[in-house]
Amino acid sequence: QDLVYQSIEKISSQNIYIYYEHQSIPAENKRELITSFTITLMKSSSKCISLLVGLMAVDAFQPSSCTRSMDRSSTTGKSTATTGMALLSNVTSDDAEKVQKRRKRDKIMAFLRNKGAVGRNQDFSTAMGVDEGPVGKNKSAVRKIEKTAAAYKWCTDTGIIDDCSEPFPTTPSGSEWTGFTDQVMGGVSIGKLERQTIDGRECNVMLGKVSLFNNGGFIQMAQELTTNSAVSMTVDASAYDGIELDVYYRGEEEAEKFNVHLRTPACIRKFSSFRNTFEVKAGEWQTVRLPFDEFVGHGPGVVDTQINTAELKRIGIVAIGKAMEVNFGVAKVALFKNE
């Protein structure tokens, strides 16, 4: 509603008069109508806007610039409309006005994207960061809640970090996969993440090209492990023995190597992490187990130290250190216990 009010207030200042028809509309359709109404405003020409808006109650939509005339039927008890068309008279449109209107439209679209009403496709082709995360910010573990917070479970309770059971890029713990490349360091590697089905299995796929040019050399998919950063920035995985992945590699090589990187509070620099390298064959689903005691500290704060699994912050799956085409599917990331 706030967006509708703002939109009408701006457009009314340009002598565009908007009328609407009041009808009985189910409450669950109200938000859809408001969104549709706003998008119609953005798509309309600069010379004429014709709108017919239905809302359940007059109080839900009362911009001061709208004129309404209501006639209540004594026999049906329902409101009927006596107003109809939207009129515009003698509106001039020079180049400056067109630019101003386009900027306003862009702002509205940006607002809708931020609220998730439009532009829900996830594309990380231009995402940038060092190999352990974005530069200059600490990404929240939960960017967008699709259901109640109680519905998400801590990965240390379930043993599941991700099994592709939630809409991409969300995980069962409520965090989200994010893609990073080496471009902020001057590299030219490119990459993106998307959901695919490979041999009948839903999986998150890391696609791209790793280049060693200009001291670059990686692309990565990563996520924070905490379900609620307000409760704890880390998870206690000390009851488990390592990380298990179900992966699928597609490429020209018969086999390829990838990394798993884990971060804890001891990783004091952006490029510090505990790392483990594994190799997978091309063209088949494989399960890989990486024991925690085989992860090696890399970077300030963690060199020659044992990983503290009671304080895990972040996990990343990385194609690094070699020029390569990357087409790597991940159907499951979990914590495992030795039997």
Coordinates of C-alpha atoms in Angstrom, one line a residue:
Q1 CA 0.0 0.0 0.0
D2 CA 2.8 2.4 0.8
L3 CA 4.2 1.8 -2.7
V4 CA 0.8 2.6 -4.3
Y5 CA 0.4 5.7 -2.2
Q6 CA 3.9 7.0 -3.2
S7 CA 3.3 6.1 -6.9
I8 CA 0.0 7.9 -7.1
E9 CA 1.3 11.0 -5.2
K10 CA 4.2 11.3 -7.7
I11 CA 2.0 10.7 -10.8
S12 CA -0.8 13.0 -9.6
S13 CA 1.7 15.9 -9.5
Q14 CA 1.9 15.5 -13.3
N15 CA -1.9 16.2 -13.6
I16 CA -2.8 12.5 -14.1
Y17 CA -6.1 11.8 -12.5
I18 CA -6.8 8.2 -11.4
Y19 CA -10.3 6.8 -10.7
Y20 CA -11.1 3.4 -9.4
E21 CA -14.1 1.2 -9.0
H22 CA -14.9 -0.3 -5.6
Q23 CA -16.0 -4.0 -5.7
S24 CA -16.3 -6.9 -3.3
I25 CA -12.9 -8.6 -3.6
P26 CA -11.6 -11.5 -1.4
A27 CA -9.0 -10.3 1.0
E28 CA -6.4 -12.8 -0.3
N29 CA -6.5 -11.1 -3.7
K30 CA -5.9 -7.6 -2.4
R31 CA -2.1 -7.7 -2.4
E32 CA -2.0 -9.2 -5.9
L33 CA -4.3 -6.3 -7.1
I34 CA -2.1 -3.7 -5.5
T35 CA 1.0 -5.1 -7.1
S36 CA -0.7 -5.4 -10.5
F37 CA -1.9 -1.8 -10.2
T38 CA 1.6 -0.5 -9.4
I39 CA 3.1 -2.4 -12.3
T40 CA 0.4 -1.1 -14.6
L41 CA 1.4 2.4 -13.5
M42 CA 5.0 1.8 -14.4
K43 CA 4.1 0.4 -17.9
S44 CA 1.6 3.1 -18.8
S45 CA 2.5 5.7 -21.4
S46 CA 3.2 9.3 -20.4
K47 CA 0.1 10.6 -22.1
C48 CA -2.7 8.3 -20.8
I49 CA -3.3 5.9 -18.0
S50 CA -6.5 3.9 -17.8
L51 CA -7.0 1.8 -14.7
L52 CA -9.7 -0.3 -13.1
V53 CA -8.8 -1.2 -9.5
G54 CA -10.9 -3.4 -7.3
L55 CA -10.4 -3.5 -3.5
M56 CA -12.3 -5.2 -0.7
A57 CA -12.7 -2.1 1.5
V58 CA -12.5 1.6 0.8
D59 CA -10.2 2.1 3.8
A60 CA -7.6 -0.1 2.2
F61 CA -7.0 2.4 -0.6
Q62 CA -7.6 6.1 -0.1
P63 CA -5.1 8.3 -1.9
S64 CA -6.1 11.9 -1.7
S65 CA -5.8 12.4 -5.5
C66 CA -8.5 9.8 -6.3
T67 CA -12.1 10.9 -6.7
R68 CA -14.8 8.3 -5.9
S69 CA -18.5 8.1 -6.0
M70 CA -20.2 5.2 -4.3
D71 CA -23.7 3.9 -4.7
R72 CA -24.8 1.2 -2.3
S73 CA -27.6 -1.0 -3.4
S74 CA -30.4 -1.5 -0.9
T75 CA -31.3 -4.9 -2.3
T76 CA -28.0 -6.6 -2.5
G77 CA -26.1 -4.8 0.2
K78 CA -23.0 -4.6 -2.1
S79 CA -21.2 -1.6 -3.3
T80 CA -21.4 -0.8 -7.0
A81 CA -19.3 1.7 -8.9
T82 CA -20.4 4.9 -10.5
T83 CA -16.9 6.0 -11.5
G84 CA -14.9 4.5 -14.3
M85 CA -12.4 5.8 -16.7
A86 CA -9.1 7.5 -16.0
L87 CA -8.5 10.7 -17.9
L88 CA -5.5 12.8 -18.8
S89 CA -5.7 16.1 -20.4
N90 CA -3.0 18.1 -22.1
V91 CA 0.1 16.5 -20.6
T92 CA 3.2 17.6 -22.2
S93 CA 6.2 15.3 -22.5
D94 CA 9.6 16.8 -23.4
D95 CA 12.9 14.9 -23.1
A96 CA 13.5 16.1 -19.5
E97 CA 10.1 14.8 -18.3
K98 CA 10.7 11.4 -20.0
V99 CA 14.0 11.0 -18.2
Q100 CA 12.5 12.0 -14.9
K101 CA 9.6 9.5 -15.4
R102 CA 12.0 6.7 -16.3
R103 CA 14.1 7.3 -13.2
K104 CA 10.9 7.2 -11.1
R105 CA 9.9 3.9 -12.8
D106 CA 13.4 2.5 -12.1
K107 CA 13.1 3.3 -8.5
I108 CA 9.7 1.6 -8.2
M109 CA 11.1 -1.5 -10.0
A110 CA 14.1 -1.5 -7.6
F111 CA 11.6 -1.4 -4.7
L112 CA 9.6 -4.3 -6.1
R113 CA 12.8 -6.4 -6.6
N114 CA 13.9 -5.7 -3.0
K115 CA 10.5 -6.9 -1.8
G116 CA 10.7 -10.0 -4.0
A117 CA 7.6 -9.1 -6.1
V118 CA 9.6 -9.2 -9.3
G119 CA 13.0 -10.4 -10.5
R120 CA 13.2 -13.5 -8.4
N121 CA 15.7 -15.3 -10.7
Q122 CA 19.0 -15.7 -9.0
D123 CA 22.1 -15.0 -11.2
F124 CA 25.5 -14.6 -9.6
S125 CA 27.4 -14.0 -12.9
T126 CA 28.9 -10.8 -11.7
A127 CA 29.3 -11.6 -8.0
M128 CA 32.7 -10.7 -6.6
G129 CA 34.7 -11.5 -3.5
V130 CA 37.9 -13.0 -2.2
D131 CA 37.9 -16.8 -2.0
E132 CA 36.4 -16.8 1.5
G133 CA 33.6 -14.3 1.0
P134 CA 32.6 -10.7 0.0
V135 CA 34.9 -7.9 0.7
G136 CA 33.8 -5.2 3.2
K137 CA 30.7 -6.9 4.5
N138 CA 29.6 -9.8 6.7
K139 CA 26.7 -11.4 4.8
S140 CA 23.7 -12.3 6.9
A141 CA 22.9 -16.0 7.2
V142 CA 19.2 -15.4 6.3
R143 CA 18.6 -12.8 3.7
K144 CA 15.0 -13.5 2.9
I145 CA 12.5 -15.6 4.9
E146 CA 10.2 -17.7 2.8
K147 CA 8.5 -19.3 5.8
T148 CA 8.5 -18.9 9.6
A149 CA 11.8 -19.0 11.3
A150 CA 10.7 -21.9 13.4
A151 CA 10.4 -24.1 10.3
Y152 CA 14.1 -23.9 9.6
K153 CA 16.3 -26.3 11.5
W154 CA 19.9 -25.9 12.7
C155 CA 22.2 -28.1 10.5
T156 CA 23.8 -29.5 13.7
D157 CA 20.3 -30.8 14.8
T158 CA 19.5 -32.5 11.5
G159 CA 23.0 -33.2 10.1
I160 CA 21.8 -31.7 6.8
I161 CA 23.5 -28.5 5.5
D162 CA 21.6 -28.7 2.2
D163 CA 19.7 -31.4 0.4
C164 CA 18.0 -29.1 -2.2
S165 CA 14.6 -29.6 -0.5
E166 CA 14.0 -25.8 -0.3
P167 CA 13.6 -23.4 -3.3
F168 CA 16.9 -22.3 -4.7
P169 CA 19.1 -20.8 -3.2
T170 CA 17.7 -21.4 0.3
T171 CA 18.8 -24.3 2.5
P172 CA 16.9 -26.3 5.1
S173 CA 18.6 -24.2 7.8
G174 CA 17.3 -20.9 6.3
S175 CA 20.7 -19.7 5.0
E176 CA 21.4 -19.2 1.2
W177 CA 24.0 -20.2 -1.2
T178 CA 25.9 -17.3 -2.7
G179 CA 28.4 -17.2 -5.6
F180 CA 31.8 -15.4 -5.6
T181 CA 34.6 -14.9 -8.2
D182 CA 38.1 -13.5 -8.1
Q183 CA 37.1 -10.3 -10.0
V184 CA 37.5 -8.0 -6.9
M185 CA 41.2 -9.1 -6.8
G186 CA 41.8 -8.2 -10.4
G187 CA 41.0 -11.7 -11.7
V188 CA 38.7 -12.4 -14.7
S189 CA 37.1 -15.7 -13.6
I190 CA 33.3 -15.8 -14.1
G191 CA 30.6 -17.9 -12.6
K192 CA 27.0 -18.4 -11.5
L193 CA 24.8 -20.7 -9.6
E194 CA 21.5 -22.4 -10.6
R195 CA 19.2 -25.3 -9.8
Q196 CA 19.2 -28.2 -12.2
T197 CA 18.2 -31.8 -12.5
I198 CA 21.1 -34.2 -13.3
D199 CA 20.3 -37.9 -13.8
G200 CA 17.1 -37.5 -12.0
R201 CA 18.6 -35.6 -9.0
E202 CA 17.9 -32.0 -8.0
C203 CA 21.1 -30.2 -7.4
N204 CA 22.7 -26.8 -7.2
V205 CA 25.1 -26.3 -10.0
M206 CA 28.2 -24.1 -10.0
L207 CA 28.9 -23.0 -13.6
G208 CA 31.7 -20.8 -14.9
K209 CA 35.3 -20.5 -16.0
V210 CA 38.3 -20.2 -13.7
S211 CA 41.2 -18.1 -15.1
L212 CA 44.6 -17.6 -13.6
F213 CA 45.1 -14.3 -15.4
N214 CA 46.2 -11.4 -13.3
N215 CA 46.7 -13.5 -10.2
G216 CA 43.1 -14.7 -10.1
G217 CA 42.0 -18.3 -10.0
F218 CA 38.7 -19.3 -8.3
I219 CA 35.0 -19.4 -8.3
Q220 CA 33.0 -20.4 -5.3
M221 CA 29.6 -21.2 -3.8
A222 CA 29.3 -20.6 -0.1
Q223 CA 26.8 -20.2 2.8
E224 CA 26.8 -19.2 6.4
L225 CA 26.0 -22.2 8.7
T226 CA 24.0 -20.5 11.4
T227 CA 20.2 -20.5 11.3
N228 CA 19.9 -17.4 13.4
S229 CA 22.8 -15.0 13.7
A230 CA 21.1 -13.2 16.5
V231 CA 21.3 -16.4 18.6
S232 CA 24.8 -17.5 17.5
M233 CA 27.2 -16.7 14.7
T234 CA 28.6 -20.2 14.7
V235 CA 27.3 -23.8 15.0
D236 CA 28.7 -26.6 17.2
A237 CA 29.5 -29.6 15.0
S238 CA 31.8 -31.3 17.5
A239 CA 29.4 -34.3 17.6
Y240 CA 30.2 -35.0 14.0
D241 CA 33.3 -36.3 12.3
G242 CA 33.3 -34.5 8.9
I243 CA 31.6 -33.2 5.8
E244 CA 29.8 -35.4 3.3
L245 CA 28.9 -34.3 -0.2
D246 CA 26.9 -35.9 -3.1
V247 CA 28.5 -34.3 -6.3
Y248 CA 28.5 -34.6 -10.0
Y249 CA 31.3 -33.3 -12.3
R250 CA 30.7 -32.6 -16.0
G251 CA 33.8 -31.7 -18.1
E252 CA 36.4 -32.7 -20.6
E253 CA 38.8 -34.1 -18.0
E254 CA 38.3 -37.7 -16.7
A255 CA 38.5 -36.3 -13.1
E256 CA 38.8 -32.9 -11.5
K257 CA 39.8 -31.6 -8.1
F258 CA 37.7 -29.2 -6.0
N259 CA 38.0 -27.8 -2.4
V260 CA 35.8 -27.5 0.6
H261 CA 36.7 -24.5 2.8
L262 CA 35.5 -24.0 6.4
R263 CA 35.7 -20.9 8.4
T264 CA 35.8 -20.3 12.2
P265 CA 36.3 -17.2 14.4
A266 CA 40.0 -18.0 14.2
C267 CA 40.1 -17.1 10.6
I268 CA 41.1 -13.5 11.2
R269 CA 41.6 -12.5 7.5
K270 CA 39.2 -12.7 4.6
F271 CA 41.4 -15.3 2.9
S272 CA 41.9 -17.5 5.9
S273 CA 40.2 -20.9 6.1
F274 CA 40.5 -24.6 6.8
R275 CA 40.7 -26.4 3.5
N276 CA 40.4 -29.9 2.1
T277 CA 40.9 -31.0 -1.5
F278 CA 39.0 -33.9 -3.1
E279 CA 38.9 -35.4 -6.6
V280 CA 35.8 -36.7 -8.5
K281 CA 35.4 -38.6 -11.7
A282 CA 33.4 -37.1 -14.6
G283 CA 29.9 -38.3 -15.5
E284 CA 28.6 -40.0 -12.4
W285 CA 27.2 -39.2 -9.0
Q286 CA 29.6 -39.7 -6.2
T287 CA 29.6 -39.4 -2.4
V288 CA 32.7 -37.8 -0.9
R289 CA 33.5 -37.8 2.8
L290 CA 36.0 -35.3 4.2
P291 CA 37.0 -35.9 7.9
F292 CA 37.4 -32.7 10.0
D293 CA 40.9 -33.8 11.1
E294 CA 42.1 -33.7 7.5
F295 CA 41.3 -30.0 7.0
V296 CA 44.4 -27.8 6.9
G297 CA 44.6 -24.2 8.1
H298 CA 45.4 -21.7 5.4
G299 CA 46.1 -18.0 6.1
P300 CA 46.7 -15.8 9.2
G301 CA 45.3 -17.2 12.4
V302 CA 44.8 -20.8 11.3
V303 CA 48.2 -22.0 10.0
D304 CA 49.4 -25.1 11.9
T305 CA 46.3 -25.1 14.1
Q306 CA 43.5 -27.8 14.4
I307 CA 40.1 -26.8 13.3
N308 CA 37.6 -26.1 16.2
T309 CA 34.5 -27.8 15.0
A310 CA 32.5 -26.4 17.9
E311 CA 32.6 -23.0 16.2
L312 CA 32.0 -23.4 12.5
K313 CA 30.8 -20.3 10.7
R314 CA 30.8 -20.9 7.0
I315 CA 31.3 -23.5 4.3
G316 CA 32.4 -23.0 0.7
I317 CA 32.7 -25.3 -2.3
V318 CA 35.5 -24.0 -4.5
A319 CA 37.0 -24.5 -7.9
I320 CA 40.5 -23.0 -7.4
G321 CA 44.1 -22.9 -8.5
K322 CA 43.7 -24.2 -12.0
A323 CA 42.4 -22.8 -15.3
M324 CA 39.2 -24.9 -16.0
E325 CA 35.7 -24.9 -17.2
V326 CA 33.4 -25.6 -14.3
N327 CA 30.2 -27.5 -14.4
F328 CA 29.8 -29.0 -10.9
G329 CA 26.5 -30.2 -9.3
V330 CA 26.0 -30.5 -5.6
A331 CA 22.9 -32.5 -4.5
K332 CA 23.7 -32.8 -0.8
V333 CA 26.0 -31.3 1.8
A334 CA 25.8 -32.9 5.2
L335 CA 27.6 -33.6 8.5
F336 CA 28.5 -37.3 9.1
K337 CA 29.4 -39.5 12.0
N338 CA 31.7 -42.4 11.9
E339 CA 29.9 -45.7 12.7

